[in-house]
Coordinates of C-alpha atoms and ligand atoms in Angstrom, one line a residue:
M1 CA -2.8 -24.8 -43.7
K2 CA -2.9 -22.1 -46.5
L3 CA -2.4 -19.1 -44.3
S4 CA 1.0 -18.4 -42.7
F5 CA 1.0 -18.1 -39.0
A6 CA 1.9 -14.4 -39.4
A7 CA -0.9 -13.8 -41.8
I8 CA -3.4 -15.2 -39.2
L9 CA -2.0 -12.9 -36.6
L10 CA -2.3 -9.9 -38.9
A11 CA -5.8 -10.8 -39.8
A12 CA -7.2 -11.5 -36.4
P13 CA -7.6 -8.0 -35.0
L14 CA -10.3 -7.6 -37.7
L15 CA -12.2 -10.5 -36.3
A16 CA -14.9 -9.5 -33.8
S17 CA -15.1 -12.5 -31.7
A18 CA -12.2 -14.7 -32.7
Q19 CA -10.8 -17.3 -30.2
A20 CA -7.8 -15.9 -28.1
R21 CA -4.5 -17.0 -29.2
P22 CA -1.5 -18.2 -27.0
F23 CA 1.1 -16.0 -28.8
P24 CA 1.1 -12.4 -29.3
G25 CA 1.7 -11.1 -32.8
P26 CA 4.4 -8.9 -34.2
D27 CA 1.9 -6.0 -33.8
V28 CA 2.8 -5.8 -30.0
P29 CA 5.3 -2.8 -30.3
Q30 CA 3.0 -0.7 -32.5
I31 CA 0.0 -1.2 -30.2
Y32 CA 2.1 -0.5 -27.2
Q33 CA 3.3 2.8 -28.8
R34 CA -0.4 3.7 -29.4
L35 CA -1.6 2.9 -26.0
L36 CA 1.2 4.5 -23.9
P37 CA 0.3 8.2 -24.8
Q38 CA -3.3 7.4 -24.1
I39 CA -2.5 5.8 -20.8
E40 CA -0.3 8.9 -19.8
K41 CA -3.3 11.1 -20.2
I42 CA -5.4 9.2 -17.7
P43 CA -5.6 11.1 -14.4
M44 CA -4.6 8.6 -11.6
F45 CA -5.7 7.9 -8.1
D46 CA -2.7 6.7 -6.0
H47 CA -4.1 4.2 -3.5
H48 CA -1.0 3.7 -1.4
A49 CA 1.8 6.2 -0.8
H50 CA 3.7 7.9 1.9
P51 CA 4.4 11.4 0.8
G52 CA 6.6 13.6 2.8
F53 CA 10.2 14.8 3.5
A54 CA 13.0 12.6 4.8
D55 CA 13.2 14.4 8.1
D56 CA 9.6 14.0 8.9
A57 CA 9.1 11.2 11.5
D58 CA 5.4 11.0 10.7
V59 CA 5.5 9.6 7.2
D60 CA 5.2 6.1 8.7
A61 CA 4.2 4.6 12.0
M62 CA 7.3 2.4 11.9
A63 CA 10.9 2.8 10.8
A64 CA 13.3 0.7 8.6
P65 CA 15.7 -1.7 10.4
P66 CA 18.9 -2.5 8.7
G67 CA 18.4 -5.2 6.0
S68 CA 19.0 -6.3 2.4
A69 CA 17.4 -4.2 -0.5
A70 CA 16.6 -6.0 -3.8
L71 CA 18.7 -4.8 -6.6
R72 CA 16.3 -2.2 -8.1
E73 CA 15.8 -0.6 -4.7
R74 CA 19.4 0.1 -4.1
D75 CA 20.7 3.6 -4.4
T76 CA 23.0 2.4 -7.3
N77 CA 19.8 2.1 -9.5
P78 CA 20.6 4.2 -12.6
E79 CA 16.8 4.9 -12.9
L80 CA 17.3 7.3 -10.1
V81 CA 19.3 9.6 -12.4
A82 CA 16.6 9.4 -14.9
A83 CA 14.1 10.4 -12.1
A84 CA 16.1 13.5 -11.3
K85 CA 16.5 14.5 -14.9
A86 CA 12.8 14.2 -15.5
L87 CA 11.6 16.0 -12.4
W88 CA 14.3 18.7 -11.9
G89 CA 16.4 18.8 -15.0
Y90 CA 19.3 17.3 -13.2
P91 CA 22.4 18.1 -15.2
Y92 CA 24.5 15.0 -14.3
N93 CA 24.8 11.5 -15.2
D94 CA 25.5 10.0 -11.7
L95 CA 24.5 10.4 -8.2
S96 CA 28.1 11.1 -6.8
P97 CA 28.0 13.0 -3.4
E98 CA 28.9 16.3 -5.1
H99 CA 26.5 16.0 -7.8
T100 CA 23.7 14.8 -5.2
K101 CA 24.2 18.0 -3.4
W102 CA 22.9 19.9 -6.5
L103 CA 19.7 17.8 -6.2
I104 CA 19.3 18.5 -2.5
D105 CA 19.8 22.3 -3.1
K106 CA 17.4 22.4 -6.1
K107 CA 14.6 20.5 -4.1
S108 CA 15.0 22.8 -0.9
E109 CA 14.8 25.9 -3.0
L110 CA 11.6 24.6 -4.5
K111 CA 10.2 23.6 -1.1
R112 CA 10.8 27.4 0.0
Q113 CA 9.2 28.9 -3.1
Q114 CA 6.2 26.5 -3.4
G115 CA 5.3 25.6 0.1
I116 CA 2.0 23.7 0.4
A117 CA 1.9 23.5 -3.5
Y118 CA 5.3 21.6 -3.5
F119 CA 3.9 18.1 -3.4
S120 CA 0.8 19.1 -5.3
N121 CA 3.1 20.2 -8.0
I122 CA 4.7 16.6 -8.2
L123 CA 1.2 15.0 -8.5
D124 CA 0.5 17.5 -11.4
K125 CA 3.8 16.5 -13.2
L126 CA 2.9 12.9 -13.0
N127 CA -1.0 13.2 -13.7
I128 CA -2.0 11.9 -10.2
E129 CA -5.4 13.6 -9.6
Q130 CA -5.4 12.8 -5.9
G131 CA -3.3 10.4 -3.6
V132 CA -3.4 8.5 -0.4
A133 CA -1.0 9.9 2.2
N134 CA -0.5 6.7 4.4
R135 CA 1.1 8.4 7.4
A136 CA 1.1 8.3 11.2
M137 CA -0.3 11.9 11.1
M138 CA -1.2 14.2 8.3
A139 CA 1.3 17.0 7.5
D140 CA 0.5 20.7 7.2
Y141 CA 2.6 20.9 4.0
L142 CA 0.3 18.5 2.0
D143 CA -2.7 20.1 0.5
P144 CA -5.7 18.2 1.7
K145 CA -7.5 18.6 -1.7
R146 CA -4.8 16.4 -3.3
F147 CA -3.8 14.0 -0.4
V148 CA -6.3 11.9 1.7
W149 CA -5.1 10.5 4.9
V150 CA -4.9 6.7 5.8
F151 CA -3.9 6.3 9.3
F152 CA -2.3 3.2 11.2
A153 CA -4.5 1.1 13.4
D154 CA -2.0 -1.7 14.5
S155 CA -1.0 0.0 17.8
F156 CA -4.3 -0.8 19.5
M157 CA -3.1 -4.4 19.5
W158 CA 0.0 -3.6 21.7
P159 CA -1.3 -2.0 24.8
F160 CA 0.5 -4.3 27.5
D161 CA 4.1 -4.5 28.7
N162 CA 5.9 -5.3 25.5
Q163 CA 9.2 -6.7 26.9
R164 CA 8.8 -10.1 25.4
E165 CA 7.6 -8.7 22.0
T166 CA 10.4 -6.3 21.7
A167 CA 13.1 -8.8 22.6
R168 CA 12.1 -11.3 19.8
N169 CA 14.6 -9.8 17.4
S170 CA 16.3 -6.6 16.3
D171 CA 13.6 -5.6 13.9
Q172 CA 11.1 -5.8 16.8
Q173 CA 13.4 -3.6 18.8
V174 CA 12.8 -0.9 16.2
Y175 CA 9.0 -1.5 15.6
I176 CA 7.5 -2.2 19.0
P177 CA 8.6 1.1 20.7
L178 CA 7.0 3.0 17.8
Q179 CA 3.8 1.2 18.1
E180 CA 3.8 2.2 21.9
K181 CA 4.5 5.7 20.9
M182 CA 1.6 5.7 18.4
L183 CA -0.8 4.3 21.1
H184 CA 0.2 7.0 23.3
R185 CA -0.5 9.6 20.7
W186 CA -4.0 8.3 20.2
M187 CA -4.4 8.4 24.1
Q188 CA -3.3 12.0 24.2
H189 CA -5.9 12.8 21.4
E190 CA -8.6 11.5 23.8
G191 CA -7.1 13.1 26.9
L192 CA -6.2 9.7 28.5
A193 CA -3.2 9.7 31.0
K194 CA -3.4 5.9 31.2
L195 CA -5.4 3.1 29.5
P196 CA -9.0 2.7 30.6
A197 CA -9.4 0.2 33.6
N198 CA -11.9 -1.9 31.8
F199 CA -12.2 -3.5 28.5
A200 CA -15.5 -1.9 27.4
D201 CA -13.9 1.5 27.9
Y202 CA -10.8 0.4 26.0
L203 CA -13.0 -0.6 22.9
A204 CA -15.0 2.7 23.2
F205 CA -11.5 4.5 23.1
V206 CA -10.5 2.7 20.1
S207 CA -13.8 3.4 18.3
R208 CA -13.6 7.1 19.3
I209 CA -10.1 7.3 17.5
L210 CA -11.5 5.7 14.4
E211 CA -14.5 8.1 14.3
D212 CA -12.3 11.2 15.1
N213 CA -9.9 10.2 12.3
Q214 CA -12.6 9.9 9.9
K215 CA -13.9 13.3 10.9
K216 CA -10.4 14.8 10.2
G217 CA -10.7 13.3 6.8
A218 CA -9.3 9.7 6.9
I219 CA -10.7 7.4 4.3
A220 CA -9.1 4.1 5.7
Q221 CA -7.2 2.4 8.3
K222 CA -3.9 0.8 7.7
F223 CA -2.3 -2.4 9.1
E224 CA 1.3 -3.2 8.8
V225 CA 0.8 -6.1 11.3
A226 CA 2.7 -8.6 9.2
Y227 CA 5.9 -6.8 10.3
F228 CA 5.2 -7.5 13.9
R229 CA 3.5 -10.9 14.2
P230 CA 1.9 -13.7 12.1
T231 CA -1.1 -12.6 10.1
K232 CA -3.2 -15.9 11.1
F233 CA -6.0 -14.5 13.4
S234 CA -8.0 -16.9 15.6
D235 CA -11.4 -16.2 16.7
P236 CA -11.5 -15.7 20.5
T237 CA -14.6 -14.6 22.5
H238 CA -15.2 -11.3 23.9
E239 CA -14.8 -12.9 27.5
Q240 CA -11.4 -14.2 26.6
A241 CA -10.2 -11.0 25.4
E242 CA -11.7 -9.1 28.3
D243 CA -10.1 -11.5 30.9
I244 CA -6.6 -11.0 29.4
Y245 CA -7.2 -7.2 29.2
Q246 CA -8.1 -7.1 32.9
R247 CA -5.1 -9.1 33.9
F248 CA -2.5 -7.1 32.2
V249 CA -3.7 -3.6 31.7
S250 CA -2.0 -2.3 34.8
G251 CA 1.2 -4.4 34.4
G252 CA 2.6 -8.0 34.0
I253 CA 3.8 -9.6 30.8
P254 CA 1.3 -11.8 28.9
S255 CA 2.5 -15.1 27.6
E256 CA 2.9 -15.1 23.8
Q257 CA -0.2 -17.1 23.5
E258 CA -2.3 -14.7 25.7
Y259 CA -1.0 -11.8 23.8
R260 CA -1.9 -13.3 20.3
T261 CA -5.4 -14.1 21.5
F262 CA -6.0 -10.6 22.8
Q263 CA -4.7 -9.1 19.4
D264 CA -6.8 -11.6 17.4
Y265 CA -9.8 -10.1 19.1
I266 CA -8.8 -6.5 18.6
F267 CA -8.0 -7.2 14.9
R268 CA -11.5 -8.5 14.4
Y269 CA -12.9 -5.6 16.3
L270 CA -11.4 -3.1 14.1
V271 CA -12.4 -5.1 11.1
R272 CA -16.0 -4.9 12.3
E273 CA -15.8 -1.4 13.0
G274 CA -14.4 -0.8 9.5
G275 CA -17.6 -2.2 8.2
R276 CA -19.9 -0.1 10.5
L277 CA -18.1 3.2 9.8
H278 CA -17.3 2.5 6.0
L279 CA -13.7 2.8 6.9
P280 CA -11.9 0.2 4.7
I281 CA -9.0 -1.9 5.8
H282 CA -5.8 -1.7 4.1
I283 CA -3.3 -4.5 4.9
H284 CA 0.4 -4.8 4.2
S285 CA 0.2 -8.3 2.5
A286 CA 3.6 -8.7 0.6
V287 CA 7.2 -9.3 1.5
G288 CA 8.6 -6.6 3.8
I289 CA 11.8 -4.8 4.7
G290 CA 14.2 -5.9 7.6
D291 CA 16.2 -9.2 8.2
Y292 CA 13.4 -11.0 10.3
F293 CA 10.2 -10.5 8.1
N294 CA 8.7 -14.0 8.0
L295 CA 7.4 -14.7 4.6
S296 CA 5.4 -17.9 5.5
E297 CA 3.9 -16.4 8.6
S298 CA 2.7 -13.3 6.7
N299 CA 1.5 -15.2 3.5
I300 CA -1.6 -13.4 2.2
L301 CA -3.5 -16.6 2.3
N302 CA -3.3 -16.5 6.1
L303 CA -6.0 -13.8 6.0
E304 CA -8.3 -15.9 3.9
N305 CA -10.4 -16.8 6.9
I306 CA -11.0 -13.2 7.6
L307 CA -11.7 -12.3 4.0
R308 CA -14.1 -14.9 3.4
D309 CA -15.9 -14.5 6.8
P310 CA -19.6 -13.6 6.0
R311 CA -19.7 -11.5 9.3
Y312 CA -17.2 -9.0 7.6
S313 CA -18.9 -8.8 4.2
S314 CA -19.7 -5.1 4.7
T315 CA -15.9 -4.3 5.4
I316 CA -13.9 -3.4 2.4
F317 CA -10.4 -5.0 2.3
V318 CA -7.5 -3.6 0.2
M319 CA -4.7 -5.9 0.0
I320 CA -1.7 -3.6 -0.2
H321 CA 1.1 -4.7 -2.5
G322 CA -1.1 -7.6 -3.7
G323 CA 0.4 -10.4 -1.7
Y324 CA 3.6 -10.4 -3.6
P325 CA 5.4 -12.9 -4.2
Y326 CA 2.2 -15.0 -3.7
D327 CA 0.6 -12.9 -6.4
R328 CA -0.8 -15.7 -8.3
Q329 CA -2.7 -17.0 -5.3
A330 CA -3.6 -13.4 -4.2
I331 CA -5.7 -12.6 -7.3
W332 CA -8.3 -15.4 -6.4
L333 CA -8.9 -13.6 -3.1
A334 CA -10.3 -10.8 -5.3
A335 CA -13.2 -13.1 -6.2
V336 CA -14.6 -12.0 -2.8
K337 CA -16.9 -9.0 -3.7
N338 CA -15.3 -6.9 -0.8
V339 CA -11.8 -7.6 -1.5
Y340 CA -9.5 -5.4 -3.7
L341 CA -5.6 -5.8 -4.6
D342 CA -3.3 -2.9 -4.8
T343 CA -0.1 -3.2 -7.0
S344 CA 2.0 -0.7 -5.1
E345 CA 5.7 -1.4 -4.2
T346 CA 5.5 -4.4 -6.6
E347 CA 6.1 -2.1 -9.7
I348 CA 9.3 -0.9 -7.8
L349 CA 10.4 -4.4 -6.6
L350 CA 10.2 -5.7 -10.1
Y351 CA 11.2 -4.4 -13.4
P352 CA 8.5 -3.5 -15.8
S353 CA 9.1 -6.6 -18.0
E354 CA 8.4 -8.8 -15.0
F355 CA 5.7 -6.5 -13.4
K356 CA 3.9 -6.7 -16.9
K357 CA 3.4 -10.5 -16.4
L358 CA 1.8 -10.1 -13.0
L359 CA -0.4 -7.3 -14.2
K360 CA -1.4 -9.0 -17.3
Q361 CA -2.7 -12.1 -15.2
W362 CA -4.4 -10.0 -12.8
L363 CA -6.2 -7.9 -15.5
E364 CA -7.2 -11.3 -17.2
T365 CA -8.8 -12.5 -13.9
F366 CA -10.5 -9.9 -11.9
P367 CA -9.7 -6.6 -13.7
D368 CA -12.2 -4.5 -11.8
K369 CA -10.7 -5.4 -8.4
V370 CA -7.1 -4.2 -9.2
T371 CA -6.0 -0.8 -8.1
F372 CA -2.8 1.4 -8.6
G373 CA -0.4 2.7 -6.0
T374 CA 3.1 4.1 -5.9
D375 CA 4.2 3.2 -2.3
C376 CA 6.3 6.4 -2.7
F377 CA 8.6 6.9 0.3
P378 CA 11.2 9.5 1.4
Y379 CA 14.2 7.1 1.6
N380 CA 16.8 10.0 2.0
D381 CA 17.3 13.7 0.9
A382 CA 18.5 12.6 -2.6
L383 CA 16.0 9.7 -3.1
G384 CA 12.8 11.3 -1.9
A385 CA 9.1 10.6 -2.2
E386 CA 9.3 12.7 -5.3
E387 CA 11.7 10.4 -7.2
S388 CA 9.9 7.2 -5.9
Y389 CA 6.7 8.8 -7.2
W390 CA 8.3 9.1 -10.6
L391 CA 9.7 5.6 -10.8
G392 CA 6.3 4.1 -9.6
V393 CA 4.3 6.0 -12.1
Q394 CA 6.6 5.2 -15.0
S395 CA 7.0 1.5 -14.3
T396 CA 3.3 1.2 -13.9
R397 CA 2.4 2.8 -17.1
T398 CA 5.0 1.0 -19.3
A399 CA 4.2 -2.3 -17.8
L400 CA 0.4 -1.6 -18.1
A401 CA 0.7 -0.5 -21.9
A402 CA 2.7 -3.7 -22.5
A403 CA 0.3 -6.0 -20.7
L404 CA -2.7 -4.6 -22.5
A405 CA -0.8 -4.6 -25.9
E406 CA -0.4 -8.3 -25.5
M407 CA -3.8 -8.9 -24.6
I408 CA -5.0 -7.0 -27.6
S409 CA -2.6 -8.8 -29.9
E410 CA -3.6 -12.1 -28.4
G411 CA -7.3 -11.4 -29.1
E412 CA -8.4 -11.2 -25.5
V413 CA -9.7 -7.7 -25.5
T414 CA -10.3 -4.9 -28.2
E415 CA -8.4 -1.7 -27.9
A416 CA -11.3 0.1 -26.6
Q417 CA -11.9 -2.5 -23.9
A418 CA -8.1 -2.2 -23.0
L419 CA -8.4 1.5 -22.3
Q420 CA -11.5 0.8 -20.1
L421 CA -9.4 -1.6 -18.0
A422 CA -6.7 1.1 -17.9
H423 CA -9.1 3.7 -16.6
G424 CA -10.5 1.1 -14.0
Y425 CA -6.9 0.1 -12.6
L426 CA -5.5 3.7 -12.6
H427 CA -8.4 5.6 -11.2
D428 CA -12.1 4.2 -11.3
N429 CA -11.7 0.9 -9.3
A430 CA -10.2 2.5 -6.2
V431 CA -12.3 5.8 -6.3
G432 CA -15.5 3.6 -6.4
I433 CA -14.6 2.1 -3.0
Y434 CA -15.0 5.5 -1.0
Q435 CA -18.4 6.5 -1.8
G436 CA -17.7 10.1 -3.1
R437 CA -15.0 10.9 -0.6
V438 CA -12.2 10.9 -3.2
H439 CA -12.0 11.8 -6.8
Ligands
ZN501 ZN1 3.6 1.6 2.0

């Protein structure tokens, strides 16, 4: 060996088609510094977020039960001070109650001044061109030119007496009544005082809601079913589901097995309708909040039988939060042509140094199937959707620049190819799903 290891690393970027190396070179920090400002200039499409104010009950179709927050998600996270400084010029270095009051006052003053432009201005500050508003209903304070609606479709799976479902644990005591409320709102939209007496009419009601929501501008249907039951769906017949519906539509508590069988059929019906209407399916596929969220029963691989079912090949699936912590398995589901992975929430749960590793592995495997999202949420008046937008965007950009810098330094991609991957991940891959309905 005549050349030193460092000399080989330095010479390598000049080689057009050299073999990839297992170590990044000393040039990673410089490449990172070159990439980051270029990445900041890419207008983004936020594929999963819950914009809205903390006092708006429609930002989600469920609510948060008490439970443990991971270190970075606690309100002691000093990055929240950085967010407040970047967004509002916050003059303090902590979030003590008296200082937080400054923040709350500042935001309510801007809300008053800016009206419908308030959240659009947040997008402008962060260079988000357009973003999903995954909400129970759309808000009149979000500009429809900048925010596209993704509605919740879970409630169609809970039409019966839910006493047994609600009693399972204290998380379900929070969740299930909200599903009942959501179903009743859909019924009101269709002028139904009670559920249709026969199953065919129930399915027609479900389809009408999907079609009406699409006419109102919805681009996808979202499931957070992993919070409420296992995500393994069996394949019951129409007759089985119909029989259960007829027996329980006007009262009586189905056994757990009967309820699951009915839900399995409805879930598959919604998936089929998603294909017919070109209304993609967004599914919460990662760890969740609450003390009773069951990781093994909601493992993203439970959905493999659905994702690889040729009957659903015209339905697009977006695996929201990318199956974390089963992200290494999840990326192989993106081998299916109609399956995409979204990185929202993961970039907040993890610090950028760790998120970089996840992103690098995904971009090295199916880069055209990975999409960006913030999962912003109005946690409270001080830590609003605004600050969580900021944290999601900053975390994603820095981790992305670092992952790509390593890939360039290791001889996997050129700098031009790396920027193509960045455009795909931050914007083009997601926008391509919706056939011109988003930009
Ligand atoms: Zn979310």
